[in-house]
XYZ file of C-alpha atoms in Angstrom:
575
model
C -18.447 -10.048 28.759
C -21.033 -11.255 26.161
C -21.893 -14.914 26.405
C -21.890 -16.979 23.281
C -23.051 -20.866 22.616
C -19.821 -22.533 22.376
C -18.904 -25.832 23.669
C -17.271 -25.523 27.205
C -13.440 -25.914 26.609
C -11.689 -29.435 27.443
C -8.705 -29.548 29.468
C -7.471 -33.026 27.984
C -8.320 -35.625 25.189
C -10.474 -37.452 27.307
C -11.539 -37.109 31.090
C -10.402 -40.679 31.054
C -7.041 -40.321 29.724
C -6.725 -38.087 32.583
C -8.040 -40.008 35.602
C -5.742 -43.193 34.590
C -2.873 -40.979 33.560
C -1.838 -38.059 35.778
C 1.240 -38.859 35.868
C 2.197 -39.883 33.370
C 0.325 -36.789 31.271
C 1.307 -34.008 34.011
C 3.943 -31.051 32.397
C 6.489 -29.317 35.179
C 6.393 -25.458 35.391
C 10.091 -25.497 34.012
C 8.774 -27.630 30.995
C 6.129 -25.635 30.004
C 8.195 -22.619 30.591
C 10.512 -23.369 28.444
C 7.968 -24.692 25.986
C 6.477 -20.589 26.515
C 9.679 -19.562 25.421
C 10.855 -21.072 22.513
C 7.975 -20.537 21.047
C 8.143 -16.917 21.283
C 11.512 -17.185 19.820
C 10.134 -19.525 16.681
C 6.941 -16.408 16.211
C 9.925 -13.703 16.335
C 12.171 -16.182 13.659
C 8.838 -16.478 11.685
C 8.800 -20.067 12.122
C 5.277 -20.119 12.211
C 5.496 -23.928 11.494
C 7.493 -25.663 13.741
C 5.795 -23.162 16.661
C 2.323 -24.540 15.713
C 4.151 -28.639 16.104
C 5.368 -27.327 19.292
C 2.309 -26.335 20.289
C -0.472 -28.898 19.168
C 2.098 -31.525 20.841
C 2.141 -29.860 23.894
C -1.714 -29.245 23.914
C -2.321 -32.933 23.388
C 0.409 -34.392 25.244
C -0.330 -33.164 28.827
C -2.632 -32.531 31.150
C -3.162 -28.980 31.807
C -4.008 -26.272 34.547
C -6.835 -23.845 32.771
C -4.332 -20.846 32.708
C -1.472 -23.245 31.123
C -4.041 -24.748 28.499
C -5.454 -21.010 27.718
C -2.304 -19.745 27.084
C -1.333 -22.427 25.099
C -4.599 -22.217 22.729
C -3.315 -18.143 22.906
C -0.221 -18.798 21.645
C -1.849 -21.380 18.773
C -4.305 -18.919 17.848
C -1.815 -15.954 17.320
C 0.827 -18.462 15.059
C -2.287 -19.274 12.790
C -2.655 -15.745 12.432
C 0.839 -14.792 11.579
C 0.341 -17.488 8.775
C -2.880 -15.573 7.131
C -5.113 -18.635 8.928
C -7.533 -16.270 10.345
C -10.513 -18.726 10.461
C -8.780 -21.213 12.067
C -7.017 -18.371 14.575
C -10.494 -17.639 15.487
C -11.453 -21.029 15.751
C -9.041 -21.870 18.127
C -9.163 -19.294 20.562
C -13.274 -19.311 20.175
C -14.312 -21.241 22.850
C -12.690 -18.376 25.321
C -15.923 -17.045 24.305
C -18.091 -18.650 26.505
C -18.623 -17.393 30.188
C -18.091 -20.615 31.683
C -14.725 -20.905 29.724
C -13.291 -17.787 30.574
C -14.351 -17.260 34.480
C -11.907 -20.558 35.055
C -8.488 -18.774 34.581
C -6.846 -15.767 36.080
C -7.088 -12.428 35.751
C -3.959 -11.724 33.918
C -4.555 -14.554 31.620
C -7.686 -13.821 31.314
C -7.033 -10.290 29.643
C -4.318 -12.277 27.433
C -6.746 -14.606 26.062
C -9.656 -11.966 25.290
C -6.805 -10.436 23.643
C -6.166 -12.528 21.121
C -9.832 -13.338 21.034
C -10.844 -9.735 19.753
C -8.004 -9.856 17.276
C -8.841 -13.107 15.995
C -12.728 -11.486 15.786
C -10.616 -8.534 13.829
C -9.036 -10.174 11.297
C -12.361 -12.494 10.243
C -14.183 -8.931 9.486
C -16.333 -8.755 12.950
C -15.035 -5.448 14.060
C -17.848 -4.152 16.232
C -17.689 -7.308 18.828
C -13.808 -7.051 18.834
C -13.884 -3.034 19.910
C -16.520 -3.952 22.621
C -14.288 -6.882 23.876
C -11.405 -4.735 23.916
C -12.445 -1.796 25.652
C -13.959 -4.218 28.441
C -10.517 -6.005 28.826
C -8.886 -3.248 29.087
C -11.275 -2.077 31.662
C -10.436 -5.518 33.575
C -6.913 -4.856 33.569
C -6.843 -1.312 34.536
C -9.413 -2.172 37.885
C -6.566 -5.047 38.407
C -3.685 -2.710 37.798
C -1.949 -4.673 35.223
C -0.109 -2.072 33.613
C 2.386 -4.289 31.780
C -0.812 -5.772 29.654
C -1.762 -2.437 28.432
C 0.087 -2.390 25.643
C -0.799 -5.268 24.040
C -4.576 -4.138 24.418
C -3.905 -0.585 23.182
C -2.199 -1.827 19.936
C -4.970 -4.320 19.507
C -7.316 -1.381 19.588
C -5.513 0.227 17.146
C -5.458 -2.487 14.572
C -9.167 -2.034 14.607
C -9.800 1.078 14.311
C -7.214 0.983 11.603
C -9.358 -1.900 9.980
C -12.578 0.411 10.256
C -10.594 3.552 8.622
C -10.329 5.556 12.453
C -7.280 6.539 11.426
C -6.815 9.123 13.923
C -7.645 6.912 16.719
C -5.919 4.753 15.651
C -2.806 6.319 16.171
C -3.870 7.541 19.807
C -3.942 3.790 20.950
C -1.136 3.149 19.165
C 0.780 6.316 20.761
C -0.306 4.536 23.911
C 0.924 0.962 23.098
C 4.056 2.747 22.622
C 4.288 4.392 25.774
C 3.615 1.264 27.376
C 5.741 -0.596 25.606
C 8.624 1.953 26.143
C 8.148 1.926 29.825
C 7.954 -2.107 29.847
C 11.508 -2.286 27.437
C 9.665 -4.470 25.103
C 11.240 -3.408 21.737
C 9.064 -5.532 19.545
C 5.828 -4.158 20.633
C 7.516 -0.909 20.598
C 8.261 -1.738 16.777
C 4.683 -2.256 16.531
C 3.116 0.436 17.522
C 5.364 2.170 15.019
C 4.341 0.372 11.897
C 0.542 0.607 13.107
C 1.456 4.332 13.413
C 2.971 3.892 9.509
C 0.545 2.481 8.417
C -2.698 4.923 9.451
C -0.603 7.454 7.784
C 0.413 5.883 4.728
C -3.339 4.789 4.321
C -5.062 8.017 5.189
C -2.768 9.325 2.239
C 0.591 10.866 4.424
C 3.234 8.576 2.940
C 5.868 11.069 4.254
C 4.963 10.689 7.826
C 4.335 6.949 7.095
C 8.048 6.426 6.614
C 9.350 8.447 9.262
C 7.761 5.713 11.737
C 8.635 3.011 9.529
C 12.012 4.106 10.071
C 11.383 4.595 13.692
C 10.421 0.723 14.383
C 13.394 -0.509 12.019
C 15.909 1.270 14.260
C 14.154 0.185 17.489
C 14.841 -3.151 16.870
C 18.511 -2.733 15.777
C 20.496 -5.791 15.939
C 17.614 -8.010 17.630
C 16.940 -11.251 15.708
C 13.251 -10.133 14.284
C 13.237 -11.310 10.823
C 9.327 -11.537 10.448
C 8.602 -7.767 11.524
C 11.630 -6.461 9.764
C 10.384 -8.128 6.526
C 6.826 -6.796 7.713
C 8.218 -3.431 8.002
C 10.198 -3.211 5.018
C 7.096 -4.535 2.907
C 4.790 -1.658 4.375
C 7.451 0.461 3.826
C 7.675 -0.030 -0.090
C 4.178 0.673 -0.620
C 4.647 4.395 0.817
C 7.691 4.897 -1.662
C 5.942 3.587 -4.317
C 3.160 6.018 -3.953
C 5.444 9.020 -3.507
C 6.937 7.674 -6.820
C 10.354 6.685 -5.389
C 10.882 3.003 -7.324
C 14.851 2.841 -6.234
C 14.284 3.507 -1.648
C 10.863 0.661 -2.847
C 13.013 -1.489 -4.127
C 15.604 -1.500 -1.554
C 13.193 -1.981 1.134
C 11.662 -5.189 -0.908
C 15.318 -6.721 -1.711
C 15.699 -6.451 2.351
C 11.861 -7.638 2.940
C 11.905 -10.445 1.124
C 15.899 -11.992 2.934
C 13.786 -11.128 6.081
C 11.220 -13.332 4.312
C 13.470 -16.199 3.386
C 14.549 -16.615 6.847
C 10.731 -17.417 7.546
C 8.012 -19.814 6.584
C 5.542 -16.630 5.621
C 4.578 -17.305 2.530
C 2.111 -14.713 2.285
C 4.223 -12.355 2.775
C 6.127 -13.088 0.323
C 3.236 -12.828 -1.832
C 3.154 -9.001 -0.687
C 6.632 -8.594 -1.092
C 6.696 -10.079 -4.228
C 4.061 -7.979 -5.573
C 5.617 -5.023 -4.910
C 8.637 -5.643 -5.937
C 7.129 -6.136 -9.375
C 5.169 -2.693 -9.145
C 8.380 -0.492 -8.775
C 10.519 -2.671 -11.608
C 7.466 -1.561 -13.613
C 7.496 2.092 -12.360
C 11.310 2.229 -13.592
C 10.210 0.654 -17.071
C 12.139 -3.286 -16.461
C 8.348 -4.499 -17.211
C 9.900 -8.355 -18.423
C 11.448 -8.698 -14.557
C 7.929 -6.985 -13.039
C 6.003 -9.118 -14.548
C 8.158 -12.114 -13.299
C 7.900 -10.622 -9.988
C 3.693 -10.250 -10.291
C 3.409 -13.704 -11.762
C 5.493 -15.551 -8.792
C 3.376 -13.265 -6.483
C 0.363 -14.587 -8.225
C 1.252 -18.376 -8.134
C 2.279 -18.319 -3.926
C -1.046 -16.166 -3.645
C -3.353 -18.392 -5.334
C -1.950 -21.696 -3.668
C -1.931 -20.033 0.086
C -5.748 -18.772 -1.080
C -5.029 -15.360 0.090
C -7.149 -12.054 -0.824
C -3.932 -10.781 -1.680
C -4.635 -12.276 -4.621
C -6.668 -9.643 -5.664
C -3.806 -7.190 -5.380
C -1.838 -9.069 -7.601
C -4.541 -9.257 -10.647
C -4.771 -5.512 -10.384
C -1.191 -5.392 -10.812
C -1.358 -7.323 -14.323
C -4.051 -5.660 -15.321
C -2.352 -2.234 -15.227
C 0.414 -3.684 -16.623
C -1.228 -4.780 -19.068
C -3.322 -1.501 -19.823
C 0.709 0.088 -20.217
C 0.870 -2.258 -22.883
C -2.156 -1.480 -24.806
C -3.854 -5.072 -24.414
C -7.149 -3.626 -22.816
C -9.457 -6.916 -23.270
C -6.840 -8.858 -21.365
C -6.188 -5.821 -18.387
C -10.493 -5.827 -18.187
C -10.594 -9.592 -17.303
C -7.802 -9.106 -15.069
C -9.286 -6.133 -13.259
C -12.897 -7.692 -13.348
C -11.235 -11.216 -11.776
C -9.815 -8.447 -9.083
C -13.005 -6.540 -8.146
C -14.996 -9.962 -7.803
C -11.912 -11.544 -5.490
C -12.122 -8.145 -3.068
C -15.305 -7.790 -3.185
C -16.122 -11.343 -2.210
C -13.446 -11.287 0.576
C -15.023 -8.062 1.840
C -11.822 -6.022 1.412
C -12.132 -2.907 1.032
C -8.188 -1.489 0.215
C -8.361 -3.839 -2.454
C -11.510 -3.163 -3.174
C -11.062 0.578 -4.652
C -7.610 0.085 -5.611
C -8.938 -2.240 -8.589
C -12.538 -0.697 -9.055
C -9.871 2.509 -9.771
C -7.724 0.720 -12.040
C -10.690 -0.644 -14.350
C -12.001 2.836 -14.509
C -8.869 3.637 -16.408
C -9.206 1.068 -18.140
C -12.441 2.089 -19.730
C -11.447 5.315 -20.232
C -8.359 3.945 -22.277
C -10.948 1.647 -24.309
C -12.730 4.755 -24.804
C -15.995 3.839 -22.632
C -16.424 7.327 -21.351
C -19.618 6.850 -19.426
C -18.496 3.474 -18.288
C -14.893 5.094 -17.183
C -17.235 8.425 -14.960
C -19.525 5.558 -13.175
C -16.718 3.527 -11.939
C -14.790 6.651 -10.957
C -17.523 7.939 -9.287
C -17.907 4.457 -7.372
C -14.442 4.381 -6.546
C -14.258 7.952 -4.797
C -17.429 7.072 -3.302
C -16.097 3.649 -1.691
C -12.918 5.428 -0.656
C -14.703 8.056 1.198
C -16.128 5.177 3.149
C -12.874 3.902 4.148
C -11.626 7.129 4.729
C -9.066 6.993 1.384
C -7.106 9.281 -0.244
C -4.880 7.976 -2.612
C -7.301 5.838 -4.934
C -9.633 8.909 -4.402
C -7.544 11.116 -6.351
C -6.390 8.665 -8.895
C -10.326 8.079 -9.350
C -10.388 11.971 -9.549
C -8.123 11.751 -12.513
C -10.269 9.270 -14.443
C -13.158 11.536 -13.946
C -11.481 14.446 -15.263
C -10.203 12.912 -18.585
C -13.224 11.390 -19.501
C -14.684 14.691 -19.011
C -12.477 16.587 -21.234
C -12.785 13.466 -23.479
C -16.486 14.348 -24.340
C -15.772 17.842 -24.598
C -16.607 18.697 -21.088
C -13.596 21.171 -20.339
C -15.258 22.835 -17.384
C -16.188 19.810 -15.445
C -12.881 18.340 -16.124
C -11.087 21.566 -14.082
C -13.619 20.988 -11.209
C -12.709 17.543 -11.136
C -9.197 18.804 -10.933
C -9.438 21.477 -8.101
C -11.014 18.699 -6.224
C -8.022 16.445 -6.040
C -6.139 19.434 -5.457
C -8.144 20.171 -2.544
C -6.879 16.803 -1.028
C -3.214 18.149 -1.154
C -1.639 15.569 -2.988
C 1.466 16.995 -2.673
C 3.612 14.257 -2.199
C 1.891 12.317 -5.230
C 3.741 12.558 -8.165
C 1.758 10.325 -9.946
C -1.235 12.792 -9.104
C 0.810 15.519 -9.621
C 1.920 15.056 -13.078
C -1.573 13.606 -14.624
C -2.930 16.727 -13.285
C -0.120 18.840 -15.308
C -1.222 16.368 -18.125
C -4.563 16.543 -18.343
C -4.389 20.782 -18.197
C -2.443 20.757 -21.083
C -5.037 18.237 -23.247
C -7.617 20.427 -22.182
C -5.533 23.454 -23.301
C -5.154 21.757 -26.882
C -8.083 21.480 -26.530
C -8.874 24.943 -26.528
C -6.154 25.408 -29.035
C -4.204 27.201 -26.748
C -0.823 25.308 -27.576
C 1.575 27.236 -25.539
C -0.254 26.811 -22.132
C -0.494 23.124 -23.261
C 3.241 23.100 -23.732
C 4.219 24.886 -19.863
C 1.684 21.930 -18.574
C 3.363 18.960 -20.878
C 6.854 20.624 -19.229
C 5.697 20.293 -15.932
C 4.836 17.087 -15.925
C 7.606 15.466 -17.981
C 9.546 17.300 -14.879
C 7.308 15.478 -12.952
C 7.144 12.191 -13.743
C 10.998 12.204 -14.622
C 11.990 13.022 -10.698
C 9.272 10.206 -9.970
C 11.548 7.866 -12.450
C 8.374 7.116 -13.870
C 9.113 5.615 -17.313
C 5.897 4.802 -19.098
C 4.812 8.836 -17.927
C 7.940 10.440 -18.947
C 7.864 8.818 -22.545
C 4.010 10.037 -22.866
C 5.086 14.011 -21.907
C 8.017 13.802 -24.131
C 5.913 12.551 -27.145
C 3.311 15.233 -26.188
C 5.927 17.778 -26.019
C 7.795 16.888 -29.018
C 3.929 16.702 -31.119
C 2.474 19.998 -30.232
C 6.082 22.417 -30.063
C 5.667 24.869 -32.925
C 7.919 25.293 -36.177
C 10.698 27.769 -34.757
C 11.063 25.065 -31.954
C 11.904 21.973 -34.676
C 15.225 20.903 -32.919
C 13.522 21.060 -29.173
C 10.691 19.178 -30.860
C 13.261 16.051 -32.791
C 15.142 15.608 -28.862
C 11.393 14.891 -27.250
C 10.723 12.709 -29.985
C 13.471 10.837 -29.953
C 13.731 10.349 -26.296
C 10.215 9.281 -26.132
C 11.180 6.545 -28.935
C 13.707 5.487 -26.978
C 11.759 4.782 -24.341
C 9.070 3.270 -26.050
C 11.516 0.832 -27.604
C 12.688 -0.260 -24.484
C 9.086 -0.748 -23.771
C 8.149 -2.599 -26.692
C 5.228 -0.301 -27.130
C 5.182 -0.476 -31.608
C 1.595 1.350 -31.961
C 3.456 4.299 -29.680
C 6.992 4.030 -32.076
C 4.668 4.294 -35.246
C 3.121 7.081 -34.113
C 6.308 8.844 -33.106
C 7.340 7.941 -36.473
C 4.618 9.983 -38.036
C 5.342 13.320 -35.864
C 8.639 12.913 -37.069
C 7.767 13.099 -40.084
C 5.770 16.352 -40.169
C 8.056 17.959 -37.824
C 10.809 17.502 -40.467
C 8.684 19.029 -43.353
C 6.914 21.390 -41.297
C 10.718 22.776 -40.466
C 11.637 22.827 -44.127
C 8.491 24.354 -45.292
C 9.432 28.319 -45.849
C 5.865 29.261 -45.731
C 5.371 27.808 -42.633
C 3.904 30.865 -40.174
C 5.458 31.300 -36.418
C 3.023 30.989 -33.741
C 2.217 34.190 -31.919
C 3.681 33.804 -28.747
C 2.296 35.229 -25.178
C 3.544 38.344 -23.679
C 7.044 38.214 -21.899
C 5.071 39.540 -18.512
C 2.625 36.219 -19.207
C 5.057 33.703 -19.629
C 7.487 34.916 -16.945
C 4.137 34.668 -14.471
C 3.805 31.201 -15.602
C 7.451 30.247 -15.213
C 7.149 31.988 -11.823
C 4.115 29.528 -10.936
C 6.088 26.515 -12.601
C 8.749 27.174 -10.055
C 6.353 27.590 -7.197
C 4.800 24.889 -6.999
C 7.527 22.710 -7.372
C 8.638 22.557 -3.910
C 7.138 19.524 -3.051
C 10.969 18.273 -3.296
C 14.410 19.753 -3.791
C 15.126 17.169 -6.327
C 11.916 18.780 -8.114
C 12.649 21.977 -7.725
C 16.056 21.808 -9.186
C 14.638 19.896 -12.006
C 12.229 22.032 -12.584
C 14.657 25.191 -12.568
C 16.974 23.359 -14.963
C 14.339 22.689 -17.242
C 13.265 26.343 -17.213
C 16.216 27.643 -17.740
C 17.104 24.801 -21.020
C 13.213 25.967 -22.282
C 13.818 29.635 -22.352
C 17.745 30.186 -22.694
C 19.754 29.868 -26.269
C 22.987 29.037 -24.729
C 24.425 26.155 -25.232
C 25.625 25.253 -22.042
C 24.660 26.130 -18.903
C 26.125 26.106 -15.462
C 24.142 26.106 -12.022
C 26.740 27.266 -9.380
């Protein structure tokens, strides 16, 4: 083990407190026992607070044996970590870092306390020391046959190499944990190892997978009393649905995540439940309640000081982008860059760094909108990203085609589709989007009209509300003269929605294609469109349907659609 400066650890307040008092000051092994216990009970309640009483008292109440004392400083460090205190965690469990410290307790304590120790050095950024410490406790407890401490260093291991974006080894210490844990009965490291196993899938862009092991660690612990890793779960859990575009399942799990919540004193979690909750009310177009939501998330965040906060101001800033108000959404995004960046987090980082691309592209800063994209894929390369990658992707594409450049905006495209974002519906339907701008422009209408189609069908099974009223005003703007009635339903549905909204620049200007639909209709001059071949458009209603299968509710959607597009019957039954 690497020796650092630290000041040796003290077993009491005073050496004299202890030489008059030894009585007086000395703790049974049934006391401190039970004192072990309950506080494991008040960490699994998420009582973070009345653990950390329990344990200060206890620390300077008594005297202490070095192993007693250790685990006691342990069991500090580790509740001032479940409360987002990381500097303090580390702090506490610090002075384990000195040889002199350490070579005073026992082994099995000993691999405990170095533990927490490389966590603690983890969760303050200082990955590097905390993989070395790890793999040389874990050494120490294999030579010492400690098999029931290998889980807890496995899953350790793979919280770092999580942090560091080894998201493959990460789940192969995590796989271990579990084995461990299964073989020791412990269902709440078991439970564990799942959501670390979640959550290296969710973040290397799987959300699929990510919920089938979210699932698993929610059914492991059953009917336990585990309130703080069932809201935990549930929280992680929201994210994956909201990036497979599944608002109702995200806010389920966040209606359950934040009663776990309430039964604890994790504020911060709250914050991240909060937060998300407001994301998918936005997704499903209740914007008033999201912001509600985003704005209570924002006032815990800011008075705990978490870097959550940054998070949160990328949330109102899209929001605020939906609404039009760009100036506003740029100070929010730029307040969220500066807040990752200067807590070195790098999640957070590219998620906003994405977000104010869009934004310039919306303000029409083309050059600004490619540079920031290009930063943003860039960054999440580093971290081994996905999901922001592609969304990035999509910036870079439309400010392409916005200058003209249709050929760099397809190769932008194939890219993202490269990184099989299958289960992206967000992803998927821009992409469908942005084709059929690019076939405008081209003044190829009807292929702009089969991509508009496809990703209304899109962003409808995704319950995507803002998206759905953009294809359908598309749809409704660009569907030729012997299509008039097909072209009044998109219109009006996509007023409708706006409405709800409150979006008035967007009603206006479904107004206006109202308008010239009508006389377009009634103009008897007016010229059909040639149309493509039959053998052409049944090859691209034969793609259409093909690549739809990223879902059965898609698919269905999509064939229903199809049918409504190309059939003159007025009903239609699907047997």
């Amino acid at each position: 083990m690497r020796k650092d400066q630290h000041t040796p650890l003290t077993l009491s307040r005073s050496d004299s407190a202890r030489s008059g008092h030894a009585a007086a000051r000395a703790i049974s092994f049934e006391h401190i026992d039970a004192i072990f216990r309950s506080v494991g009970q008040k960490l699994r309640e998420g009582l973070s607070g009345d653990a950390e009483k329990i344990l200060i008292k206890t620390i300077e109440g008594y005297d202490h044996t070095p192993d007693n004392l250790a685990n006691l400083k342990r069991l500090l460090s580790f509740t001032l970590e479940t409360a987002g205190r990381y500097k303090e965690s580390l702090e506490t469990i610090r002075p384990f870092a000195d040889e002199e410290n350490i070579s005073r307790l026992g082994i099995e304590t000993k691999v405990k306390v170095t533990t927490q120790l490389a966590i603690a050095y983890n969760n303050t950024g200082d990955q590097p020391k905390a993989v070395t410490l790890l793999k040389d406790t874990h050494e120490l407890a294999k030579q010492n046959e400690m098999r029931q401490l290998f889980g807890s260093v496995e899953i350790a291991l793979a919280r770092v190499y999580r942090k560091l974006a080894e998201f493959p080894i990460c789940r192969d210490h995590a796989l271990n944990a579990l084995d461990h844990f299964r073989d020791d009965g412990n269902w709440l490291g078991m439970a564990e190892a799942y959501r670390e196993i979640a959550n290296s899938y969710h973040q290397e862009g799987n959300s699929e997978r990510s919920i089938e092991n979210f699932d698993l660690g929610i059914n492991i612990i059953g009917e336990n009393s585990a309130p703080f890793m069932l809201g935990k779960l549930y929280t992680d859990m929201s994210g994956a649905y909201w990036f497979l575009r599944k608002p109702q399942e995200g806010i389920a799990c966040l209606e359950k995540s934040i009663e776990f919540f309430d039964q604890t004193e994790h504020a911060i979690n709250k914050v991240i439940a909060y937060n998300n909750l407001g994301l998918h009310l936005v997704l499903i177009g209740e914007w008033p309640k999201g912001q509600k939501m985003i704005e209570r998330a924002l006032e815990i965040g800011l008075g705990e000081g978490t870097v959550h906060v940054a998070g949160i101001y990328e949330s109102l800033g899209e929001l605020k982008l939906l609404k039009g108000e760009l100036d506003e959404a740029e100070t929010l995004l730029d307040k969220a860059v500066a807040f990752a960046v200067e807590n070195k987090h790098s999640w957070y980082t590219v998620q906003s760094l994405r977000m104010l691309a869009r934004c310039y592209l919306a303000q029409g800063r083309f050059k600004k909108a490619i540079g920031k994209a290009r930063e943003t894929i860039d960054r999440s390369a580093e971290i081994g990203d996905k999901h922001y990658a592609n969304m990035a992707g999509l910036v870079l594409a439309e400010s392409y085609l916005s200058q003209g450049g249709i050929e760099e905006c397809e190769n932008s495209l194939l890219v993202i589709e490269e990184n099989d974002p299958s289960a992206d519906f967000f992803v998927l339907g821009n992409i469908q989007r942005i084709r059929g701008l690019a076939a405008l422009a081209e003044e190829d209408t009807e292929l702009a009209i089969h991509h508009f189609s496809r990703a209304l069908t899109i962003f409808e099974t995704a319950e995507d509300i803002y998206h759905t009223g953009l294809l359908h005003h598309l749809l409704g703007a660009n569907l030729d003269t012997r299509n008039a009635a097909r072209a009044r339903r998109h219109l009006s549905a996509a007023a409708e929605i706006f409405k709800k909204l409150g979006l008035n620049p967007n009603l206006k200007a479904i107004q206006d294609d109202l308008k010239r639909v009508e006389a377009a209709s009634l103009s008897s001059g007016s010229r059909p469109t040639e149309k493509r071949s039959n053998s052409v458009v049944s090859q691209l209603l034969t793609v259409r349907l093909a690549e739809a299968t990223a879902s059965r509710e898609l698919l269905f959607r999509e064939l229903v659609a199809v049918l409504q597009q190309e059939s003159n019957a007025k009903k239609i039954v699907i047997a």
